[in-house]
Every structure is written in C-alpha cells, then in structure tokens.
C-alpha cells in the first residue's frame, strides 16, 4: 500500500522527516517497507523563459535560444524543437542536470554553436499525456500553455512547479488489517501514533438531477448470503473529461494512472476509503435492473481487459435482466464500460463475501486491486460514505448531476462488538504496568468508543480483527511501545517440558539408522494411483483404497499413500539412474488408511529402509533390522519367511516378529517392481510399523554385574527338513531350555547325500550358566536333553 504524504496531510498534519515518520509507524504496527520521493531522479531542471530564437547558421531545423533561468545572465541552448516561441515557459535541464533513466545533460557544441543545456518534453521528465492532458506530445513541454500550471516562476525547480515532489511511503499491510488499505485508515494510525488530531470530511451531495432513482434503477440480490451490503447511486448528464491536476497528482503518487474523470473518481475513492467501486454505463444495463447473483454454469463474460471468461456457479456476477455485466468484486464487463459518449452512470459501492471473491479470482487467474481488498473482508458500513464521496467528487469536478436518493440493500446487519476492558489481565499478559486511564486513551485515539457502562469498549466497525481481550492488549502494547515493555520471566503455572515416549522412540530410531550408515529422506505423502501398479499390487487389493485429494496439483499427486514403499523406491531409482553407486536410506513417514473417526484417516507411522550397493544383500538388511530392534531392547525377536507380498522377491522376504506381534516385512524388491522404477539391479527394502516398534520397545536397561560362575558350552547338530528355517530351530531351542540357556549361536549348515534328499544339518553352540552356583555337567546335559526333545517334537529335527 502506497501512501502520499501530501494526501495524508489533508486528514492529519504530521510534520516530521520521512525517516522519523517511517520508524514511528513501524513501531506502532504499520510496517513501512520504504520511502520514495517523486522525481528523485530529476535534478538541476528548472522553469525557463524563452527570450529569443535565432536560426542555427549551420542547420535548417535547429534554433539557438536565449533562455532566462533565473540566473544573472540568460543561457544559450540549441534545440531542434519546432513548437517553441518567444516568452514560452519551458522545462530547462541545465549543465550537469540529471533526468529519469540515468540520463545526464552537459554543456557542449552542436554544429559549432555552444549549448548549455536542453529544453525538455514531458516524456523526458518521466511523465506521459495522462499526467498532463493539455501538453503537446511531440515537442517541448510549453508550461505556459497549460491552464492548470499557474504561479510558475522563472528559475523554479521543475518538480515543485509541476507537482512532481510528493513523498510516498510504502506500507506492508497484514491481511487482518484491510482498514489500512486506504488513506483514511492509515490516517487513523498516524493520528494515534503521533497523537495528532485528525480531520475527516463528511461527504455532502447536493443532488437535484432529473428523475427518481427508484424509477430509473432497481437492484436485487438473490445471492444475499454473498452480498452483505449493496449500495448504488446514479449520475446523469455525465461529461467525460480529464481529471483536475490535484486528483491526477494524488493518483500518480499512489501508483494509479489517470484515465478520465469518472474512472478516476472510482479509483480515488477506493484509495481514500479503501472501498472498491465500479461505474456502469446506465444505457447498457438492460431494463434498468441490476441483479447480483451466482453465475450460471458455462456463462461467459468479457471483462474490461478484453479477455473472455467462462464462469461457473461459484462465481458472483453483477447482471442485468439478460446477461452478466461484471464480475462482482473483481472487474467490470466490457459491455458496460465508461466511454467518451457515456451520459448516465451508475456508481456501485458494495461489500461482497471475501472467500467467494478470492476463490473466483484465483479460478480465473485475474487477481485485481479490488479483489485483493475484498478477499480480506471489508467493512459493510463503509459502502454508503464511499458512494456519497464519489457523488460529491462528481459535483466538485462538474462531471455530471447526481440523482437524489440512494439504493442501499443491507442483507446482514453487523452487530457492534462490545469488550470488557480488564486492565489487570492486560498488564499481566503484557508484563506491563499501564494505568487504566492510559489504556482508554490509547483505545480512544483509534476510534474505540466507551459505552455508558464504564469498563466496556465498543469496537468500531472497521476493526473486524478485534474480537477478545488479547486483541485489546495488542492495541495497548502497540501505542505504549513494544520497546517500552520490559523483559520479564513467564509467570503462572506451566507444563512440564520433555519428549513423549513416541518422540523419544522417533529420535532413537533415527539415531540407530544413521549409526548403521543410512541417510534420512523425506518424501511427499501424496502419490499417483499408478504407484500401486509399479509395486505389483493386484487391481482388487484392498490396500489400494486411498483418500483422494480434492484439488490435486496433478495426477501424480492425487491420492494419499497407504504405503511408503513407492516413495522409497522412487528415491532409490532416481539415485541409481544418476549413477550413485550406493544408497542406504531411511524415512520415518506416515501412511493414511481409511477407518478413522468421523471419516478421517488413520495416520500410521512407518519406518522404511531402502538400500542398494555397498555390499547390501538380504542378510545385511536383516542385520540392520536386528541392530535396530536390539537398540530399542525388543525381546523375543524372530523372522519367518514371507512369500505372499507381491512387491518382494518370494524367496528373499521375511516377516519380523516381536513375540506374537508382526513388526514388519523386509527383503529384496521383486525384480519386476525394481524394473518399474528404472533399476536393473537388486533393491532391498524394509517396512516396520512404528506402533509395533513402540509396543516392542523394552524397558530402560539396568546394571547387571558380570557373572560370578563359569558357563558350560555344548555343541549340537540336528538334521531337519530343508524347509525348516534356522529361526524356527532357534525358537524351539529357547522353548526347550529350562532356565540355564544364556546364548544360542549358529555356526554351521551342512547339506550332503549322506543326510538324504531334502535334508540339512544345522549346528548350534549353546552357552549354559547358573547365576547362583557353578553348573554341573549333569544339569547341563538335562537342559540339552530337553532342548533336543523340543526340537524333535516341534521341528522334526533329530540329533545327527
């Protein structure tokens, strides 16, 4: 938001340097991004009077001018312009002057004659025809020919002479303060910041044009829920002409180019009041009726920028009896624009639903100055003063005659917000000791009113962001000065800090994975439906039931994943194809499963490992998982073959158990699945449930002294069927032991013809020890005997 300090001074007199003004406004909550001065690139350019013109002796189109520039003697300047005559007042760039664009002017010789400067056109001063409509476009700017340029003095700085010297302050306005997107809004803030009186003008409209407004115009609002207020007035016998110089100057300083008096009035009021307005050519409003409605599906409208838009039922339009004539709150239609022969104009000043306007503008890709204001939520009580101000300006500029009466439809009557002022709570919240009467002073400066009942503040309609005591505290803090609030320790009861068990496990798992040589990745939670095909899931697999995103960025990110495997394989494939020789990765990510409360998703966390290269194989990955489970002190860990998961190699995949609970699955990715991700080598992955890991986590370790008594070791070799896994044998050994077994270690697997077809020999080293005595050989043999019986019973394994 740009603010002209000249315009601001109409409402509140702030006579301080720009830096002091910017610093004070920033400290009071209206952040200043920067300050610029109009015409700052122009220097040493003055008003000069042409005393004489003589033909250049060496040129048939140049003139030698003697120009009075307010110095002791006239200066000689050579020009090729043909529209200059004696006694004309013109802009003169003297020797050493600077012009916009970095251009510098220096004295020199032009075809043998001395030239000590340059006569300027308005374009060379960074202006155009809209800034000064009376100026001649193709020659030197004759200042004395412009009736609006009066009281010019020879030698006067050109910036001051033509009004190109305003100081413009750029503000960063937060979305919760749409009232500050106006000169009046910032005037309120400046008045409160500097404790200066403000002078707000109440618009006065004389009216008196022929006709009765209600006979000429009718307004309906079928979409009443999207139109809190709609206000309209009418002007007849319009005279389209350029705006006066003072209005053009203010618009230019605020970054708006002048067009004509009617359009400029709507822009002027939008800047002054923060209320977007629109002007319709009345003759193009069929039936004299304005209807504010939702657009019909497929309805088209060509806007003022000449672009045709196809609308839907989510757009709000201004229409007549037969067609749309404007996009409400965004841009008017080309079929009702103001043109040179416009005679009657309807001024629209309305308040529209901010959410509807924002969605409509984004859908059409045409965010405008008006839509940017509406989407933040405007004050519905501002529409009537704004339209009256526009009509007042019409009369002031002699641009037409205002019809008596106002059409004002108020679909929603906002109720005033009353808040109790609680000084003790405010001071406790801020850590200050501001007196109650000082708090009232700060609030009253901002326009808050005290009701008859003391201690209650009525919030003005334009401050929709103030809703509770904390908001009042913020207002007090702003004007007491944040830099005046002392630093204090927190007071009151606070919660005990620290990590939850789940957070501790997350940190532990990350540390264990990194210790094992894995690097963390983070992937998106939304994937393509085709990702399930790439990991070879069946078309009717229940796990494909995913939550669909309503407004996806594209097909590749249209559903919430039910497995993290495609995301991991995508990253592995990208590294593989970028010729990264080794990639060991992990992610603690979420999946989204149906069945949550109120139709929401169940968000489960999964620890996913993925790797290739660097000696990675099935057993290396198994060792990583064992290290992770050992690191969280999980007990009764075992592995069982898995041939059902289509994403993994059927002969190199296993389930991970902790007790009777399945923790996850790991193994080599099926070669066809790996190929789907552009990998022709071996990929390995693991998917471990975080919730299962949390349940499997053992207690904190306790100190256990070294054993006092020696162990007894026994080696056993059993013959079993080829299908019996080593893990199953280990589990049977542990079940068969009677409390003396401390360790089981596999040390040999043998296959030979002497064992028989489909048989293998598996040898284990058993360590047995008693904690309270030296173990005898007979006791050890008894345990081994029980172990062998369990092996034969449960696994069909017999001593070799």
Tab-separated table of C-alpha atoms in Angstrom, residues 168-453:
chain	number	residue	atom	x	y	z
A	168	UNK	CA	5.449	8.290	-0.982
A	169	UNK	CA	5.578	5.766	1.875
A	170	UNK	CA	5.177	2.075	1.071
A	171	UNK	CA	3.451	0.030	3.797
A	172	UNK	CA	3.259	-3.733	4.262
A	173	UNK	CA	-0.332	-4.245	5.422
A	174	UNK	CA	-1.101	-7.544	7.141
A	175	UNK	CA	-4.222	-9.467	5.964
A	176	UNK	CA	-6.069	-8.813	9.240
A	177	UNK	CA	-5.989	-5.031	8.722
A	178	UNK	CA	-7.897	-4.281	5.496
A	179	UNK	CA	-8.910	-0.936	7.008
A	180	UNK	CA	-5.303	0.199	6.499
A	181	UNK	CA	-5.553	-0.342	2.746
A	182	UNK	CA	-6.772	3.252	2.491
A	183	UNK	CA	-5.573	6.786	3.114
A	184	UNK	CA	-8.199	7.266	5.828
A	185	UNK	CA	-7.195	4.014	7.553
A	186	UNK	CA	-3.529	4.978	7.630
A	187	UNK	CA	-4.518	8.484	8.741
A	188	UNK	CA	-6.196	6.921	11.794
A	189	UNK	CA	-2.992	5.010	12.549
A	190	UNK	CA	-0.804	8.077	12.037
A	191	UNK	CA	-3.088	10.179	14.215
A	192	UNK	CA	-2.908	7.620	17.028
A	193	UNK	CA	0.845	7.120	16.609
A	194	UNK	CA	1.741	10.825	16.793
A	195	UNK	CA	-1.227	11.800	18.998
A	196	UNK	CA	-2.362	14.392	16.461
A	197	UNK	CA	-5.977	15.425	15.732
A	198	UNK	CA	-7.493	14.104	12.532
A	199	UNK	CA	-9.822	15.970	10.201
A	200	UNK	CA	-12.236	13.649	8.430
A	201	UNK	CA	-14.626	15.101	5.908
A	202	UNK	CA	-18.301	14.096	5.811
A	203	UNK	CA	-19.362	13.875	2.143
A	204	UNK	CA	-22.127	16.292	1.119
A	205	UNK	CA	-24.116	15.686	-2.061
A	206	UNK	CA	-26.410	18.383	-3.474
A	207	UNK	CA	-28.227	16.198	-5.994
A	208	UNK	CA	-31.132	17.604	-7.947
A	209	UNK	CA	-30.806	15.772	-11.290
A	210	UNK	CA	-33.965	14.905	-13.210
A	211	UNK	CA	-35.697	11.666	-12.299
A	212	UNK	CA	-36.355	9.496	-9.284
A	213	UNK	CA	-33.688	6.886	-8.567
A	214	UNK	CA	-36.150	4.116	-7.716
A	215	UNK	CA	-37.921	4.698	-11.064
A	216	UNK	CA	-34.655	4.591	-13.003
A	217	UNK	CA	-32.881	1.727	-11.252
A	218	UNK	CA	-33.841	-1.444	-9.423
A	219	UNK	CA	-31.445	-3.745	-7.556
A	220	UNK	CA	-31.986	-7.349	-6.500
A	221	UNK	CA	-29.583	-9.608	-4.581
A	222	UNK	CA	-30.643	-13.272	-4.981
A	223	UNK	CA	-27.213	-14.296	-3.648
A	224	UNK	CA	-27.878	-12.464	-0.378
A	225	UNK	CA	-25.506	-14.733	1.574
A	226	UNK	CA	-22.607	-13.436	-0.552
A	227	UNK	CA	-23.659	-9.761	-0.542
A	228	UNK	CA	-23.769	-8.308	2.991
A	229	UNK	CA	-24.465	-4.841	1.553
A	230	UNK	CA	-25.080	-3.293	-1.869
A	231	UNK	CA	-25.252	0.482	-2.313
A	232	UNK	CA	-25.817	2.358	-5.569
A	233	UNK	CA	-26.298	5.929	-6.759
A	234	UNK	CA	-26.797	7.439	-10.187
A	235	UNK	CA	-25.317	10.408	-12.064
A	236	UNK	CA	-26.900	11.930	-15.169
A	237	UNK	CA	-25.640	14.229	-17.907
A	238	UNK	CA	-22.093	12.991	-17.440
A	239	UNK	CA	-19.275	14.934	-19.074
A	240	UNK	CA	-16.266	12.705	-19.713
A	241	UNK	CA	-13.068	14.746	-19.427
A	242	UNK	CA	-9.619	14.585	-17.837
A	243	UNK	CA	-9.471	14.871	-14.055
A	244	UNK	CA	-8.098	18.042	-12.475
A	245	UNK	CA	-4.382	18.310	-11.764
A	246	UNK	CA	-4.675	17.797	-8.000
A	247	UNK	CA	-6.504	14.481	-8.472
A	248	UNK	CA	-4.095	13.301	-11.141
A	249	UNK	CA	-1.160	14.112	-8.872
A	250	UNK	CA	-2.576	12.072	-5.995
A	251	UNK	CA	-3.434	9.094	-8.176
A	252	UNK	CA	0.041	9.133	-9.736
A	253	UNK	CA	1.713	9.264	-6.328
A	254	UNK	CA	-0.329	6.233	-5.214
A	255	UNK	CA	0.685	4.267	-8.304
A	256	UNK	CA	-2.544	4.696	-10.321
A	257	UNK	CA	-2.507	6.195	-13.808
A	258	UNK	CA	-5.282	8.746	-14.550
A	259	UNK	CA	-7.805	7.797	-17.282
A	260	UNK	CA	-10.817	10.123	-17.187
A	261	UNK	CA	-12.808	11.929	-14.516
A	262	UNK	CA	-15.404	9.174	-13.869
A	263	UNK	CA	-12.936	6.270	-13.740
A	264	UNK	CA	-10.508	8.393	-11.733
A	265	UNK	CA	-13.224	9.161	-9.184
A	266	UNK	CA	-13.817	5.440	-8.540
A	267	UNK	CA	-10.067	4.845	-8.143
A	268	UNK	CA	-9.711	7.923	-5.950
A	269	UNK	CA	-12.473	6.771	-3.594
A	270	UNK	CA	-11.013	3.242	-3.464
A	271	UNK	CA	-7.669	4.680	-2.381
A	272	UNK	CA	-9.159	7.191	0.035
A	273	UNK	CA	-11.797	4.997	1.705
A	274	UNK	CA	-10.446	1.524	0.908
A	275	UNK	CA	-13.811	0.716	-0.709
A	276	UNK	CA	-13.621	-0.653	-4.268
A	277	UNK	CA	-16.192	0.929	-6.558
A	278	UNK	CA	-17.396	0.362	-10.084
A	279	UNK	CA	-19.126	2.633	-12.586
A	280	UNK	CA	-21.605	1.214	-15.137
A	281	UNK	CA	-22.821	2.912	-18.261
A	282	UNK	CA	-26.556	3.026	-17.480
A	283	UNK	CA	-27.662	2.625	-21.089
A	284	UNK	CA	-26.129	-0.851	-21.200
A	285	UNK	CA	-27.962	-2.025	-18.059
A	286	UNK	CA	-30.930	-3.685	-19.772
A	287	UNK	CA	-34.271	-2.969	-18.148
A	288	UNK	CA	-32.647	-0.589	-15.665
A	289	UNK	CA	-32.209	-3.527	-13.314
A	290	UNK	CA	-29.087	-4.773	-11.524
A	291	UNK	CA	-29.129	-8.360	-10.244
A	292	UNK	CA	-26.335	-9.656	-8.004
A	293	UNK	CA	-26.429	-13.420	-8.474
A	294	UNK	CA	-24.334	-16.538	-8.818
A	295	UNK	CA	-23.133	-17.144	-12.339
A	296	UNK	CA	-24.816	-19.790	-14.422
A	297	UNK	CA	-22.768	-22.844	-15.350
A	298	UNK	CA	-20.892	-22.132	-18.581
A	299	UNK	CA	-21.894	-18.442	-18.697
A	300	UNK	CA	-19.349	-16.225	-20.452
A	301	UNK	CA	-18.258	-12.646	-19.784
A	302	UNK	CA	-15.697	-10.406	-21.464
A	303	UNK	CA	-14.056	-8.206	-18.837
A	304	UNK	CA	-12.588	-4.720	-19.217
A	305	UNK	CA	-9.180	-6.161	-20.089
A	306	UNK	CA	-10.712	-7.681	-23.237
A	307	UNK	CA	-10.470	-11.307	-22.086
A	308	UNK	CA	-13.412	-13.703	-22.261
A	309	UNK	CA	-14.020	-15.889	-19.213
A	310	UNK	CA	-16.189	-18.971	-18.784
A	311	UNK	CA	-17.874	-18.887	-15.387
A	312	UNK	CA	-19.454	-21.441	-13.081
A	313	UNK	CA	-21.844	-21.411	-10.140
A	314	UNK	CA	-19.031	-20.464	-7.722
A	315	UNK	CA	-18.618	-17.038	-9.333
A	316	UNK	CA	-20.597	-13.968	-8.288
A	317	UNK	CA	-21.698	-11.637	-11.078
A	318	UNK	CA	-23.401	-8.295	-11.496
A	319	UNK	CA	-26.069	-8.805	-14.155
A	320	UNK	CA	-28.999	-7.098	-15.779
A	321	UNK	CA	-32.141	-8.842	-16.955
A	322	UNK	CA	-30.373	-10.635	-19.777
A	323	UNK	CA	-26.657	-11.038	-19.139
A	324	UNK	CA	-23.723	-10.532	-16.788
A	325	UNK	CA	-22.179	-7.050	-16.935
A	326	UNK	CA	-19.406	-7.516	-14.389
A	327	UNK	CA	-17.534	-9.917	-12.123
A	328	UNK	CA	-18.512	-8.852	-8.618
A	329	UNK	CA	-15.536	-7.591	-6.640
A	330	UNK	CA	-13.056	-8.401	-9.428
A	331	UNK	CA	-13.566	-6.492	-12.685
A	332	UNK	CA	-16.330	-4.889	-14.709
A	333	UNK	CA	-17.539	-6.146	-18.047
A	334	UNK	CA	-16.519	-4.707	-21.384
A	335	UNK	CA	-20.199	-4.453	-22.311
A	336	UNK	CA	-20.856	-1.705	-19.733
A	337	UNK	CA	-17.606	0.288	-19.605
A	338	UNK	CA	-17.473	4.059	-19.467
A	339	UNK	CA	-16.733	5.568	-22.891
A	340	UNK	CA	-16.499	9.102	-24.282
A	341	UNK	CA	-20.211	9.414	-25.058
A	342	UNK	CA	-21.461	7.968	-21.766
A	343	UNK	CA	-24.343	10.108	-20.465
A	344	UNK	CA	-25.674	8.319	-17.359
A	345	UNK	CA	-23.569	6.406	-14.857
A	346	UNK	CA	-24.457	4.038	-12.011
A	347	UNK	CA	-21.970	4.011	-9.144
A	348	UNK	CA	-21.760	0.668	-7.344
A	349	UNK	CA	-20.349	0.514	-3.813
A	350	UNK	CA	-20.825	-2.942	-2.300
A	351	UNK	CA	-19.490	-5.404	0.232
A	352	UNK	CA	-19.056	-8.956	-1.064
A	353	UNK	CA	-18.104	-12.190	0.680
A	354	UNK	CA	-14.294	-12.270	0.781
A	355	UNK	CA	-13.961	-16.042	0.413
A	356	UNK	CA	-16.186	-16.101	-2.679
A	357	UNK	CA	-14.240	-13.260	-4.316
A	358	UNK	CA	-10.863	-14.852	-3.600
A	359	UNK	CA	-11.901	-18.242	-4.989
A	360	UNK	CA	-13.433	-16.635	-8.063
A	361	UNK	CA	-10.370	-14.523	-8.787
A	362	UNK	CA	-7.974	-17.454	-8.345
A	363	UNK	CA	-10.093	-19.723	-10.540
A	364	UNK	CA	-9.923	-17.179	-13.369
A	365	UNK	CA	-6.311	-16.160	-12.746
A	366	UNK	CA	-7.185	-12.456	-12.543
A	367	UNK	CA	-6.450	-11.125	-9.061
A	368	UNK	CA	-7.098	-7.373	-9.137
A	369	UNK	CA	-6.707	-4.415	-6.787
A	370	UNK	CA	-10.402	-4.692	-5.901
A	371	UNK	CA	-10.371	-8.460	-5.314
A	372	UNK	CA	-7.245	-8.134	-3.143
A	373	UNK	CA	-9.215	-5.808	-0.867
A	374	UNK	CA	-12.489	-7.765	-0.857
A	375	UNK	CA	-10.818	-11.081	-0.042
A	376	UNK	CA	-9.542	-9.669	3.252
A	377	UNK	CA	-13.047	-8.798	4.464
A	378	UNK	CA	-14.218	-5.188	4.183
A	379	UNK	CA	-16.401	-3.096	6.467
A	380	UNK	CA	-20.017	-3.166	5.166
A	381	UNK	CA	-20.659	0.158	6.904
A	382	UNK	CA	-18.169	1.827	4.538
A	383	UNK	CA	-20.196	1.446	1.321
A	384	UNK	CA	-22.559	4.402	1.873
A	385	UNK	CA	-19.924	7.033	2.782
A	386	UNK	CA	-17.819	5.874	-0.176
A	387	UNK	CA	-20.588	6.199	-2.782
A	388	UNK	CA	-21.557	9.600	-1.349
A	389	UNK	CA	-17.927	10.704	-1.617
A	390	UNK	CA	-17.893	9.636	-5.281
A	391	UNK	CA	-21.038	11.659	-5.985
A	392	UNK	CA	-19.586	14.634	-4.121
A	393	UNK	CA	-16.495	14.481	-6.331
A	394	UNK	CA	-18.690	14.327	-9.449
A	395	UNK	CA	-20.300	17.590	-8.414
A	396	UNK	CA	-16.963	19.109	-7.384
A	397	UNK	CA	-15.431	18.298	-10.780
A	398	UNK	CA	-18.540	19.342	-12.713
A	399	UNK	CA	-18.662	15.866	-14.235
A	400	UNK	CA	-22.428	15.407	-14.012
A	401	UNK	CA	-25.620	15.805	-11.979
A	402	UNK	CA	-26.405	13.410	-9.120
A	403	UNK	CA	-29.873	11.886	-8.900
A	404	UNK	CA	-31.454	12.241	-5.471
A	405	UNK	CA	-31.749	9.111	-3.358
A	406	UNK	CA	-29.694	6.029	-2.612
A	407	UNK	CA	-30.397	2.344	-3.160
A	408	UNK	CA	-28.980	0.641	-0.088
A	409	UNK	CA	-29.638	-3.087	0.458
A	410	UNK	CA	-28.367	-4.341	3.815
A	411	UNK	CA	-28.637	-8.150	3.863
A	412	UNK	CA	-26.593	-8.515	7.016
A	413	UNK	CA	-26.710	-6.029	9.864
A	414	UNK	CA	-23.411	-6.322	11.765
A	415	UNK	CA	-23.800	-6.130	15.498
A	416	UNK	CA	-21.339	-3.962	17.414
A	417	UNK	CA	-18.620	-5.806	19.309
A	418	UNK	CA	-18.529	-4.897	22.990
A	419	UNK	CA	-15.459	-5.879	25.019
A	420	UNK	CA	-14.767	-5.508	28.668
A	421	UNK	CA	-11.546	-3.673	29.455
A	422	UNK	CA	-9.668	-5.612	32.129
A	423	UNK	CA	-6.514	-3.644	32.993
A	424	UNK	CA	-5.128	-6.256	35.396
A	425	UNK	CA	-5.370	-9.037	32.825
A	426	UNK	CA	-3.950	-6.842	30.076
A	427	UNK	CA	-0.966	-5.856	32.226
A	428	UNK	CA	-0.452	-9.470	33.284
A	429	UNK	CA	-0.472	-10.576	29.663
A	430	UNK	CA	1.915	-7.835	28.511
A	431	UNK	CA	4.152	-7.742	31.576
A	432	UNK	CA	3.479	-4.005	31.937
A	433	UNK	CA	2.039	-1.596	34.483
A	434	UNK	CA	-0.028	0.705	32.243
A	435	UNK	CA	-2.644	2.775	34.078
A	436	UNK	CA	-6.298	2.168	33.208
A	437	UNK	CA	-6.902	5.720	32.019
A	438	UNK	CA	-3.874	5.480	29.717
A	439	UNK	CA	-5.311	2.312	28.177
A	440	UNK	CA	-8.554	4.146	27.467
A	441	UNK	CA	-6.601	6.992	25.899
A	442	UNK	CA	-4.812	4.628	23.511
A	443	UNK	CA	-8.077	2.936	22.507
A	444	UNK	CA	-9.969	6.200	22.061
A	445	UNK	CA	-7.222	7.501	19.764
A	446	UNK	CA	-8.010	4.579	17.469
A	447	UNK	CA	-11.736	5.301	17.353
A	448	UNK	CA	-12.902	2.846	20.017
A	449	UNK	CA	-15.832	4.217	21.959
A	450	UNK	CA	-16.638	3.833	25.644
A	451	UNK	CA	-20.263	2.915	26.241
A	452	UNK	CA	-22.335	4.345	29.104
A	453	UNK	CA	-21.378	1.417	31.260
